[in-house]
Amino acid sequence: MPLADMVDILKPDLCIIGAGALGISLAIDARARNLSVVLVQRPGDEPGNAARDEAVRAAFMASAARAHAMRTASALGLKDTDPKPSFRAIGERASAIADAVAPQTAPDRLAALGVILRDEPAAFSDRQTLRVGTTLVRAGQFVLATGSHPTTPDLPGHDKVQSFNPDTILANMRKLSHLVVIGGDATALELAQAYRRLGSDVTVVPHGPLLEGFDPEPVAILLRSLRQEGVAILDGASVTAILPRSQGTGIAIAHADGSLDTLDVSHILLAFGRVPDLGPELLEQARLKRDPARPDFLQLSPQGQTSNGRVTAIGGAAGIYDAQSALRQAAIVLQRATGAAAGRINPLLVPHSVNTSPAIAQIGLVETANGLRPGQMVLRANASETTAARASADLPGNTKLITTSDGTILGAAMIGAHSSETIAMLALALERGMGAADLAGLLLPPASPAAQLVDLGRQFIAQHRPSDWARRRAALRRLLP
């Protein structure tokens, strides 16, 4: 009997592999545009649910920030209070908030919307066909929304002790007396500060670069602030082994100067970044190429297009771990599937942030040890000179703007309260083609943290006053009828 007579064949406009929050959101939006959709739910939950993880972490960090505010209330003329955190109550609140923002994922609701849901093992059989159980799917476009999972480091003794990763630690309902954070990315420092503010002793062992890719000036300010709060940061140190003990855990450390040491801790957080959750069944027959520089990642365009023109990766599968950027990728998928002019993602216009306090945010070109090229300049504004920083006592912080001599904005890095919101404004300005001088004309509410942008715009104008000839020409125009 021919194969076509033995199996079902589906030919949807869109086949989404991965029924996590991102995949479900894309399926619902696609049906709203009258696209036919097959949604493939792989066995078990999709890893790395970015939207939920962000909601849980934001709620947890908000509790930590409130505890810190109680301890330091005297900075605003109030009485300092020693908070008594309940990790169970904090965790339950964070979970409730995450559940409230999660999409409606009931299979009956998806079916009512017209989404064809399949929950059997899936594998590509060729570049254009996905086998899901006994069903063949030949879609106009396939989308990998399979998420990501935390990287597991190869540390001696790691497999002999229990440890947390960024996906599991926030489910913890108990106080951690001494947490060692192994890793130096944004998530590592965000969680290190939060647990310190909630009463834990915290030591950070970067085991590599600290905040690699971020401008070193705001990083130095952040590290100083974290140390003032009591976070021990062993800059340049690496873990050589994890030592199981009858009580607690030992951490063998090699410091930057070559000296050796051991550290007694109660709990371990491994924060070594994330990798896409992609098995060979999703790569080989579809002929999806891996990135030569990062073998755990796919070779992709900024929009997530793979080496197979029918397959796009979004979110964690594309190495994108923040929910808003993933949703931007999903929107481009829908534009392509509906025949609309598809947008493009310029990597230089994607903001990056560290959601500590003070927060770091940057976009575009950042200053490095190599310095700037001829014709480029740096403008700086100090957060402590703004009304917002003085009123809230959040004084540490500054903004640096890199421009060309004609005012083209090349990039920015900032640290301080509300940096992520301010960099979002700057990202929009860059998308609209605004220059440094245009920032001086921003109309902001009173005591806005973004006042630094206006200051930078005024600085640029002050340094680029019109020439005598330009002033004469302007005067001549005024005289003409």
Tab-separated table of C-alpha atoms in Angstrom:
chain	number	residue	atom	x	y	z
A	1	MET	CA	0.000	0.000	0.000
A	2	PRO	CA	1.479	3.440	-0.883
A	3	LEU	CA	2.706	5.508	2.040
A	4	ALA	CA	0.198	8.258	1.237
A	5	ASP	CA	-2.652	5.783	1.856
A	6	MET	CA	-1.274	4.740	5.278
A	7	VAL	CA	-0.823	8.116	6.949
A	8	ASP	CA	-2.645	11.407	7.289
A	9	ILE	CA	-1.114	14.322	5.396
A	10	LEU	CA	-1.663	17.868	6.668
A	11	LYS	CA	-0.718	20.947	4.642
A	12	PRO	CA	-1.162	23.944	6.961
A	13	ASP	CA	0.125	27.434	6.364
A	14	LEU	CA	2.116	27.198	9.574
A	15	CYS	CA	3.440	24.303	11.660
A	16	ILE	CA	4.745	25.363	15.069
A	17	ILE	CA	6.983	22.882	16.891
A	18	GLY	CA	6.866	23.597	20.599
A	19	ALA	CA	3.704	24.289	22.600
A	20	GLY	CA	5.175	26.540	25.248
A	21	ALA	CA	3.886	30.050	25.831
A	22	LEU	CA	5.630	31.430	22.741
A	23	GLY	CA	4.381	28.673	20.440
A	24	ILE	CA	0.820	28.966	21.735
A	25	SER	CA	0.860	32.767	21.407
A	26	LEU	CA	2.064	32.462	17.807
A	27	ALA	CA	-0.612	29.854	17.021
A	28	ILE	CA	-3.398	32.067	18.394
A	29	ASP	CA	-2.141	35.128	16.498
A	30	ALA	CA	-1.831	33.088	13.299
A	31	ARG	CA	-5.438	31.891	13.563
A	32	ALA	CA	-6.524	35.508	14.076
A	33	ARG	CA	-5.019	36.146	10.646
A	34	ASN	CA	-6.944	33.199	9.189
A	35	LEU	CA	-3.843	31.026	8.737
A	36	SER	CA	-4.216	27.255	9.114
A	37	VAL	CA	-2.037	26.062	12.004
A	38	VAL	CA	-0.667	22.781	13.323
A	39	LEU	CA	0.820	23.062	16.825
A	40	VAL	CA	3.108	20.207	17.866
A	41	GLN	CA	3.438	19.629	21.584
A	42	ARG	CA	6.548	17.620	22.354
A	43	PRO	CA	6.539	15.158	25.277
A	44	GLY	CA	6.846	17.036	28.567
A	45	ASP	CA	6.797	20.770	29.123
A	46	GLU	CA	8.743	23.014	26.795
A	47	PRO	CA	11.883	24.259	28.589
A	48	GLY	CA	12.707	27.899	29.048
A	49	ASN	CA	9.266	29.512	29.062
A	50	ALA	CA	10.648	33.043	28.705
A	51	ALA	CA	7.428	34.917	29.487
A	52	ARG	CA	6.706	32.927	32.635
A	53	ASP	CA	10.334	32.952	33.792
A	54	GLU	CA	10.485	36.729	33.364
A	55	ALA	CA	7.276	37.193	35.355
A	56	VAL	CA	8.454	34.954	38.204
A	57	ARG	CA	11.884	36.593	38.339
A	58	ALA	CA	10.415	40.103	38.198
A	59	ALA	CA	8.042	39.342	41.079
A	60	PHE	CA	10.819	37.759	43.147
A	61	MET	CA	13.156	40.680	42.530
A	62	ALA	CA	10.388	43.147	43.406
A	63	SER	CA	10.055	41.469	46.810
A	64	ALA	CA	13.825	41.708	47.252
A	65	ALA	CA	13.783	45.385	46.246
A	66	ARG	CA	11.034	46.126	48.781
A	67	ALA	CA	13.074	44.413	51.521
A	68	HIS	CA	16.072	46.564	50.608
A	69	ALA	CA	13.902	49.698	50.636
A	70	MET	CA	12.698	48.848	54.142
A	71	ARG	CA	16.288	48.514	55.360
A	72	THR	CA	17.375	51.785	53.761
A	73	ALA	CA	14.252	53.904	54.329
A	74	SER	CA	16.237	56.493	56.308
A	75	ALA	CA	17.669	57.754	52.992
A	76	LEU	CA	14.200	59.221	52.356
A	77	GLY	CA	13.524	60.424	55.891
A	78	LEU	CA	11.758	57.285	57.128
A	79	LYS	CA	12.647	54.760	59.798
A	80	ASP	CA	14.740	51.775	58.745
A	81	THR	CA	13.003	48.436	59.327
A	82	ASP	CA	14.484	44.960	59.325
A	83	PRO	CA	12.282	42.866	56.983
A	84	LYS	CA	11.393	39.258	57.761
A	85	PRO	CA	11.018	37.544	54.384
A	86	SER	CA	8.799	34.486	53.979
A	87	PHE	CA	10.209	32.629	51.020
A	88	ARG	CA	7.057	30.552	50.759
A	89	ALA	CA	4.853	33.648	50.520
A	90	ILE	CA	7.277	35.299	48.074
A	91	GLY	CA	7.338	32.183	45.886
A	92	GLU	CA	3.571	31.733	45.933
A	93	ARG	CA	3.040	35.367	44.970
A	94	ALA	CA	5.532	35.094	42.089
A	95	SER	CA	3.847	31.926	40.803
A	96	ALA	CA	0.398	33.502	41.008
A	97	ILE	CA	1.565	36.516	38.989
A	98	ALA	CA	3.146	34.263	36.363
A	99	ASP	CA	-0.041	32.188	36.117
A	100	ALA	CA	-2.114	35.337	35.656
A	101	VAL	CA	-0.071	36.509	32.662
A	102	ALA	CA	0.176	33.073	31.017
A	103	PRO	CA	-1.841	32.559	27.819
A	104	GLN	CA	-4.998	30.454	27.907
A	105	THR	CA	-3.544	27.112	26.885
A	106	ALA	CA	-6.386	24.631	27.362
A	107	PRO	CA	-6.490	22.210	24.399
A	108	ASP	CA	-10.243	22.768	24.084
A	109	ARG	CA	-9.703	26.514	23.640
A	110	LEU	CA	-7.005	25.965	20.999
A	111	ALA	CA	-9.264	23.522	19.167
A	112	ALA	CA	-12.131	26.015	19.296
A	113	LEU	CA	-9.863	28.559	17.643
A	114	GLY	CA	-9.098	26.071	14.881
A	115	VAL	CA	-5.583	25.116	15.941
A	116	ILE	CA	-4.770	21.471	15.148
A	117	LEU	CA	-2.901	20.197	18.199
A	118	ARG	CA	-0.636	17.134	18.008
A	119	ASP	CA	1.158	15.745	21.066
A	120	GLU	CA	3.197	12.887	19.597
A	121	PRO	CA	6.965	12.660	18.988
A	122	ALA	CA	7.983	14.694	15.954
A	123	ALA	CA	10.918	14.442	13.574
A	124	PHE	CA	11.688	15.812	10.121
A	125	SER	CA	11.766	13.126	7.430
A	126	ASP	CA	13.051	15.546	4.770
A	127	ARG	CA	13.476	19.296	4.218
A	128	GLN	CA	9.746	19.838	3.692
A	129	THR	CA	8.058	17.150	5.810
A	130	LEU	CA	7.621	16.680	9.548
A	131	ARG	CA	6.428	13.291	10.786
A	132	VAL	CA	4.259	13.554	13.915
A	133	GLY	CA	3.284	10.038	14.966
A	134	THR	CA	1.488	8.655	11.913
A	135	THR	CA	0.809	12.121	10.461
A	136	LEU	CA	2.915	13.865	7.840
A	137	VAL	CA	2.937	17.654	7.978
A	138	ARG	CA	3.984	19.586	4.882
A	139	ALA	CA	3.606	23.199	5.932
A	140	GLY	CA	4.190	26.413	4.083
A	141	GLN	CA	6.414	27.428	7.002
A	142	PHE	CA	7.771	25.506	9.993
A	143	VAL	CA	8.591	27.383	13.200
A	144	LEU	CA	10.877	26.015	15.912
A	145	ALA	CA	9.591	27.372	19.237
A	146	THR	CA	11.250	24.670	21.308
A	147	GLY	CA	12.732	26.906	23.990
A	148	SER	CA	16.087	26.611	25.689
A	149	HIS	CA	17.607	25.069	28.775
A	150	PRO	CA	20.361	26.167	31.172
A	151	THR	CA	23.890	25.106	30.291
A	152	THR	CA	25.265	22.357	32.512
A	153	PRO	CA	28.943	22.972	33.287
A	154	ASP	CA	31.594	20.293	33.401
A	155	LEU	CA	32.821	20.775	36.961
A	156	PRO	CA	34.384	17.926	38.947
A	157	GLY	CA	31.980	16.827	41.674
A	158	HIS	CA	28.995	18.638	40.165
A	159	ASP	CA	27.101	15.388	39.687
A	160	LYS	CA	27.542	14.435	43.349
A	161	VAL	CA	25.668	17.374	44.892
A	162	GLN	CA	22.319	19.029	44.425
A	163	SER	CA	22.353	22.443	42.794
A	164	PHE	CA	19.990	25.047	41.393
A	165	ASN	CA	19.891	26.587	37.967
A	166	PRO	CA	18.041	29.823	37.043
A	167	ASP	CA	14.934	27.795	36.069
A	168	THR	CA	14.689	25.899	39.362
A	169	ILE	CA	15.924	28.232	42.096
A	170	LEU	CA	12.812	30.410	42.238
A	171	ALA	CA	10.710	27.385	43.151
A	172	ASN	CA	12.730	27.191	46.370
A	173	MET	CA	10.598	27.944	49.439
A	174	ARG	CA	13.356	28.131	52.058
A	175	LYS	CA	15.969	30.688	53.044
A	176	LEU	CA	19.428	29.902	51.679
A	177	SER	CA	22.010	30.635	54.361
A	178	HIS	CA	25.030	30.910	52.015
A	179	LEU	CA	24.463	30.774	48.277
A	180	VAL	CA	27.372	30.555	45.877
A	181	VAL	CA	26.525	31.753	42.373
A	182	ILE	CA	28.833	30.182	39.793
A	183	GLY	CA	28.675	32.247	36.615
A	184	GLY	CA	28.890	35.882	35.625
A	185	ASP	CA	26.016	36.651	33.241
A	186	ALA	CA	23.118	39.039	33.828
A	187	THR	CA	20.896	36.409	35.455
A	188	ALA	CA	23.683	35.410	37.842
A	189	LEU	CA	24.063	38.944	39.180
A	190	GLU	CA	20.322	39.637	39.271
A	191	LEU	CA	19.672	36.576	41.439
A	192	ALA	CA	22.773	37.174	43.554
A	193	GLN	CA	21.530	40.635	44.497
A	194	ALA	CA	17.961	39.446	45.120
A	195	TYR	CA	19.019	36.671	47.512
A	196	ARG	CA	21.397	38.988	49.320
A	197	ARG	CA	18.588	41.497	49.832
A	198	LEU	CA	16.415	38.720	51.226
A	199	GLY	CA	18.988	37.880	53.880
A	200	SER	CA	21.265	35.230	52.368
A	201	ASP	CA	25.031	35.422	52.331
A	202	VAL	CA	25.978	35.398	48.646
A	203	THR	CA	29.289	34.791	46.898
A	204	VAL	CA	29.687	35.140	43.133
A	205	VAL	CA	32.417	33.131	41.415
A	206	PRO	CA	32.266	34.277	37.766
A	207	HIS	CA	34.165	31.282	36.335
A	208	GLY	CA	34.839	33.422	33.273
A	209	PRO	CA	34.106	37.000	32.185
A	210	LEU	CA	31.704	39.125	34.199
A	211	LEU	CA	28.898	40.507	32.026
A	212	GLU	CA	30.723	39.775	28.811
A	213	GLY	CA	29.722	42.144	26.010
A	214	PHE	CA	28.637	44.964	28.315
A	215	ASP	CA	30.414	48.299	28.470
A	216	PRO	CA	33.064	48.094	31.237
A	217	GLU	CA	32.252	51.492	32.792
A	218	PRO	CA	28.712	50.718	33.979
A	219	VAL	CA	29.816	47.192	34.902
A	220	ALA	CA	32.435	48.625	37.276
A	221	ILE	CA	29.800	50.879	38.896
A	222	LEU	CA	27.403	47.937	39.312
A	223	LEU	CA	30.032	45.684	40.888
A	224	ARG	CA	30.933	48.405	43.374
A	225	SER	CA	27.260	48.824	44.293
A	226	LEU	CA	26.722	45.069	44.733
A	227	ARG	CA	29.755	44.812	46.991
A	228	GLN	CA	28.436	47.686	49.105
A	229	GLU	CA	25.241	45.656	49.609
A	230	GLY	CA	27.306	42.715	50.840
A	231	VAL	CA	27.569	40.500	47.749
A	232	ALA	CA	31.049	38.957	47.661
A	233	ILE	CA	32.288	38.960	44.062
A	234	LEU	CA	35.508	37.041	43.399
A	235	ASP	CA	36.412	38.784	40.157
A	236	GLY	CA	38.555	36.582	37.905
A	237	ALA	CA	38.083	33.472	40.064
A	238	SER	CA	37.094	30.026	38.772
A	239	VAL	CA	35.726	26.900	40.414
A	240	THR	CA	38.096	23.942	40.122
A	241	ALA	CA	35.910	21.405	41.930
A	242	ILE	CA	32.758	20.947	43.976
A	243	LEU	CA	33.427	19.003	47.165
A	244	PRO	CA	30.548	16.991	48.693
A	245	ARG	CA	30.495	17.040	52.503
A	246	SER	CA	28.302	15.565	55.190
A	247	GLN	CA	27.142	19.078	56.102
A	248	GLY	CA	27.032	21.719	53.412
A	249	THR	CA	29.249	21.810	50.344
A	250	GLY	CA	32.822	22.846	49.659
A	251	ILE	CA	33.847	24.859	46.628
A	252	ALA	CA	37.473	24.729	45.476
A	253	ILE	CA	38.454	28.052	43.927
A	254	ALA	CA	41.376	29.320	41.861
A	255	HIS	CA	41.697	33.097	42.238
A	256	ALA	CA	42.799	35.487	39.523
A	257	ASP	CA	46.299	35.710	41.037
A	258	GLY	CA	46.701	31.917	40.914
A	259	SER	CA	46.139	31.319	44.630
A	260	LEU	CA	43.881	28.453	45.714
A	261	ASP	CA	41.121	28.543	48.282
A	262	THR	CA	38.020	26.689	49.488
A	263	LEU	CA	34.626	28.068	50.355
A	264	ASP	CA	31.955	26.503	52.581
A	265	VAL	CA	28.421	27.102	51.258
A	266	SER	CA	24.917	25.811	51.830
A	267	HIS	CA	23.574	25.969	48.267
A	268	ILE	CA	24.830	26.319	44.688
A	269	LEU	CA	23.353	28.226	41.751
A	270	LEU	CA	24.845	27.347	38.366
A	271	ALA	CA	24.278	30.267	35.984
A	272	PHE	CA	26.279	29.560	32.836
A	273	GLY	CA	23.833	30.865	30.264
A	274	ARG	CA	21.411	28.918	28.076
A	275	VAL	CA	21.430	26.862	24.898
A	276	PRO	CA	18.587	26.096	22.465
A	277	ASP	CA	16.666	22.884	23.086
A	278	LEU	CA	17.209	21.210	19.728
A	279	GLY	CA	17.554	17.476	19.186
A	280	PRO	CA	18.995	15.771	16.087
A	281	GLU	CA	15.475	14.792	15.015
A	282	LEU	CA	14.828	18.483	14.337
A	283	LEU	CA	18.051	19.169	12.495
A	284	GLU	CA	19.491	16.376	10.409
A	285	GLN	CA	16.804	15.532	7.847
A	286	ALA	CA	15.711	19.170	7.603
A	287	ARG	CA	19.359	20.019	6.874
A	288	LEU	CA	19.585	22.799	9.394
A	289	LYS	CA	23.150	24.041	9.746
A	290	ARG	CA	24.677	24.782	13.115
A	291	ASP	CA	26.634	27.933	13.872
A	292	PRO	CA	30.346	27.070	13.355
A	293	ALA	CA	31.359	29.394	16.210
A	294	ARG	CA	28.688	28.022	18.603
A	295	PRO	CA	27.884	24.398	17.782
A	296	ASP	CA	24.934	24.293	20.212
A	297	PHE	CA	23.206	27.036	18.200
A	298	LEU	CA	21.699	27.141	14.728
A	299	GLN	CA	23.089	29.236	11.909
A	300	LEU	CA	20.446	31.966	11.669
A	301	SER	CA	19.655	35.356	10.239
A	302	PRO	CA	18.692	38.050	12.795
A	303	GLN	CA	15.049	37.241	11.959
A	304	GLY	CA	15.607	33.568	12.860
A	305	GLN	CA	15.649	32.102	9.346
A	306	THR	CA	17.626	28.879	9.137
A	307	SER	CA	19.598	27.350	6.259
A	308	ASN	CA	16.302	25.721	5.217
A	309	GLY	CA	14.048	28.398	3.725
A	310	ARG	CA	10.931	26.711	5.140
A	311	VAL	CA	12.155	26.654	8.754
A	312	THR	CA	12.419	29.593	11.176
A	313	ALA	CA	13.574	29.478	14.805
A	314	ILE	CA	12.230	31.933	17.375
A	315	GLY	CA	12.785	32.614	21.061
A	316	GLY	CA	15.004	30.227	22.963
A	317	ALA	CA	15.438	27.977	19.917
A	318	ALA	CA	17.077	30.974	18.212
A	319	GLY	CA	19.165	31.937	21.248
A	320	ILE	CA	16.773	34.795	22.126
A	321	TYR	CA	15.930	34.641	25.812
A	322	ASP	CA	13.813	37.723	26.464
A	323	ALA	CA	10.112	37.508	25.735
A	324	GLN	CA	9.730	40.820	23.886
A	325	SER	CA	12.432	40.062	21.320
A	326	ALA	CA	10.934	36.602	20.811
A	327	LEU	CA	7.505	38.128	20.163
A	328	ARG	CA	9.115	40.465	17.621
A	329	GLN	CA	10.484	37.418	15.806
A	330	ALA	CA	7.038	35.798	15.908
A	331	ALA	CA	5.478	38.917	14.376
A	332	ILE	CA	7.915	38.733	11.473
A	333	VAL	CA	6.990	35.061	10.946
A	334	LEU	CA	3.332	36.071	10.636
A	335	GLN	CA	4.163	38.867	8.206
A	336	ARG	CA	6.030	36.401	6.012
A	337	ALA	CA	3.279	33.773	6.240
A	338	THR	CA	0.560	36.250	5.245
A	339	GLY	CA	2.533	37.638	2.339
A	340	ALA	CA	2.996	41.043	3.957
A	341	ALA	CA	6.285	42.902	3.722
A	342	ALA	CA	8.298	41.261	6.478
A	343	GLY	CA	10.113	43.487	8.934
A	344	ARG	CA	13.733	43.062	9.815
A	345	ILE	CA	15.558	42.935	13.116
A	346	ASN	CA	18.740	44.976	13.270
A	347	PRO	CA	20.888	43.413	16.028
A	348	LEU	CA	22.414	46.821	16.739
A	349	LEU	CA	18.971	48.185	17.608
A	350	VAL	CA	18.129	45.447	20.128
A	351	PRO	CA	18.599	46.714	23.720
A	352	HIS	CA	20.385	44.558	26.296
A	353	SER	CA	19.920	44.939	30.024
A	354	VAL	CA	20.945	43.718	33.458
A	355	ASN	CA	17.954	44.131	35.766
A	356	THR	CA	19.877	44.698	38.955
A	357	SER	CA	19.662	47.851	41.051
A	358	PRO	CA	21.178	49.990	39.685
A	359	ALA	CA	20.256	48.508	36.316
A	360	ILE	CA	22.482	48.442	33.233
A	361	ALA	CA	21.140	48.928	29.727
A	362	GLN	CA	22.892	49.392	26.408
A	363	ILE	CA	22.242	49.461	22.700
A	364	GLY	CA	24.360	49.523	19.573
A	365	LEU	CA	28.086	50.266	19.680
A	366	VAL	CA	29.774	50.251	23.086
A	367	GLU	CA	33.186	51.544	24.001
A	368	THR	CA	35.887	48.884	24.327
A	369	ALA	CA	39.598	48.776	25.117
A	370	ASN	CA	40.260	49.428	21.426
A	371	GLY	CA	38.851	52.936	21.765
A	372	LEU	CA	36.830	54.867	19.218
A	373	ARG	CA	37.420	55.408	15.520
A	374	PRO	CA	38.246	58.813	14.062
A	375	GLY	CA	35.116	60.962	13.821
A	376	GLN	CA	33.411	59.251	16.768
A	377	MET	CA	32.838	60.949	20.111
A	378	VAL	CA	31.453	60.153	23.561
A	379	LEU	CA	29.000	62.334	25.472
A	380	ARG	CA	28.321	61.686	29.161
A	381	ALA	CA	25.531	62.638	31.562
A	382	ASN	CA	25.502	61.975	35.297
A	383	ALA	CA	22.310	60.525	36.802
A	384	SER	CA	22.938	62.277	40.122
A	385	GLU	CA	22.338	65.632	38.395
A	386	THR	CA	18.731	64.720	37.522
A	387	THR	CA	15.746	65.580	39.699
A	388	ALA	CA	14.520	61.980	39.538
A	389	ALA	CA	17.731	60.553	41.024
A	390	ARG	CA	17.911	63.180	43.760
A	391	ALA	CA	14.265	62.728	44.739
A	392	SER	CA	14.475	58.943	44.960
A	393	ALA	CA	18.027	58.847	46.419
A	394	ASP	CA	19.038	56.550	43.552
A	395	LEU	CA	22.155	58.601	42.833
A	396	PRO	CA	24.627	56.092	41.322
A	397	GLY	CA	24.455	56.069	37.559
A	398	ASN	CA	25.360	57.732	34.303
A	399	THR	CA	24.740	57.563	30.584
A	400	LYS	CA	27.275	57.628	27.774
A	401	LEU	CA	26.293	58.230	24.174
A	402	ILE	CA	28.526	57.392	21.209
A	403	THR	CA	27.909	59.520	18.135
A	404	THR	CA	29.561	60.631	14.929
A	405	SER	CA	30.498	64.265	14.343
A	406	ASP	CA	27.261	64.792	12.388
A	407	GLY	CA	25.123	63.550	15.288
A	408	THR	CA	24.383	60.010	14.124
A	409	ILE	CA	23.846	57.915	17.270
A	410	LEU	CA	25.977	54.768	17.179
A	411	GLY	CA	25.219	53.382	20.627
A	412	ALA	CA	24.658	54.072	24.287
A	413	ALA	CA	25.338	52.497	27.656
A	414	MET	CA	23.717	53.553	30.906
A	415	ILE	CA	23.417	52.532	34.509
A	416	GLY	CA	20.882	53.738	37.019
A	417	ALA	CA	17.238	53.490	37.988
A	418	HIS	CA	14.865	52.905	35.055
A	419	SER	CA	17.750	52.366	32.597
A	420	SER	CA	15.801	49.707	30.699
A	421	GLU	CA	12.871	52.065	30.097
A	422	THR	CA	15.201	54.882	29.049
A	423	ILE	CA	17.137	52.690	26.621
A	424	ALA	CA	13.804	51.634	25.090
A	425	MET	CA	13.103	55.300	24.329
A	426	LEU	CA	16.516	55.587	22.729
A	427	ALA	CA	15.903	52.419	20.694
A	428	LEU	CA	12.738	53.980	19.285
A	429	ALA	CA	14.643	57.183	18.520
A	430	LEU	CA	17.258	55.174	16.618
A	431	GLU	CA	14.581	53.314	14.662
A	432	ARG	CA	13.025	56.650	13.674
A	433	GLY	CA	16.388	58.001	12.489
A	434	MET	CA	16.706	60.662	15.188
A	435	GLY	CA	20.124	62.131	15.847
A	436	ALA	CA	21.888	63.349	18.982
A	437	ALA	CA	20.612	66.922	18.574
A	438	ASP	CA	17.004	65.671	18.393
A	439	LEU	CA	17.266	64.327	21.946
A	440	ALA	CA	17.327	67.894	23.248
A	441	GLY	CA	13.738	68.293	22.055
A	442	LEU	CA	12.259	65.324	23.928
A	443	LEU	CA	9.189	66.336	25.906
A	444	LEU	CA	9.367	64.441	29.194
A	445	PRO	CA	7.174	64.385	32.295
A	446	PRO	CA	8.513	66.161	35.397
A	447	ALA	CA	11.373	64.422	37.214
A	448	SER	CA	11.839	61.831	34.481
A	449	PRO	CA	14.899	59.542	34.688
A	450	ALA	CA	15.201	60.001	30.909
A	451	ALA	CA	16.227	63.641	31.467
A	452	GLN	CA	19.790	62.462	30.850
A	453	LEU	CA	18.902	62.030	27.169
A	454	VAL	CA	17.864	65.683	26.946
A	455	ASP	CA	21.130	66.668	28.634
A	456	LEU	CA	23.117	64.651	26.091
A	457	GLY	CA	21.262	66.281	23.222
A	458	ARG	CA	22.033	69.739	24.600
A	459	GLN	CA	25.680	68.817	25.039
A	460	PHE	CA	25.895	67.794	21.401
A	461	ILE	CA	24.302	71.054	20.247
A	462	ALA	CA	26.652	73.088	22.460
A	463	GLN	CA	29.672	71.379	20.898
A	464	HIS	CA	28.398	71.802	17.334
A	465	ARG	CA	27.305	75.412	17.104
A	466	PRO	CA	26.479	76.698	13.626
A	467	SER	CA	29.305	78.278	11.661
A	468	ASP	CA	29.424	82.012	10.880
A	469	TRP	CA	28.347	81.215	7.318
A	470	ALA	CA	25.380	79.158	8.544
A	471	ARG	CA	24.268	82.036	10.795
A	472	ARG	CA	24.541	84.545	7.936
A	473	ARG	CA	22.530	82.257	5.675
A	474	ALA	CA	19.813	81.937	8.341
A	475	ALA	CA	19.710	85.725	8.754
A	476	LEU	CA	19.387	86.161	4.989
A	477	ARG	CA	16.425	83.758	4.917
A	478	ARG	CA	14.665	85.811	7.564
A	479	LEU	CA	15.046	88.946	5.427
A	480	LEU	CA	13.610	87.344	2.306
A	481	PRO	CA	9.800	87.641	1.802
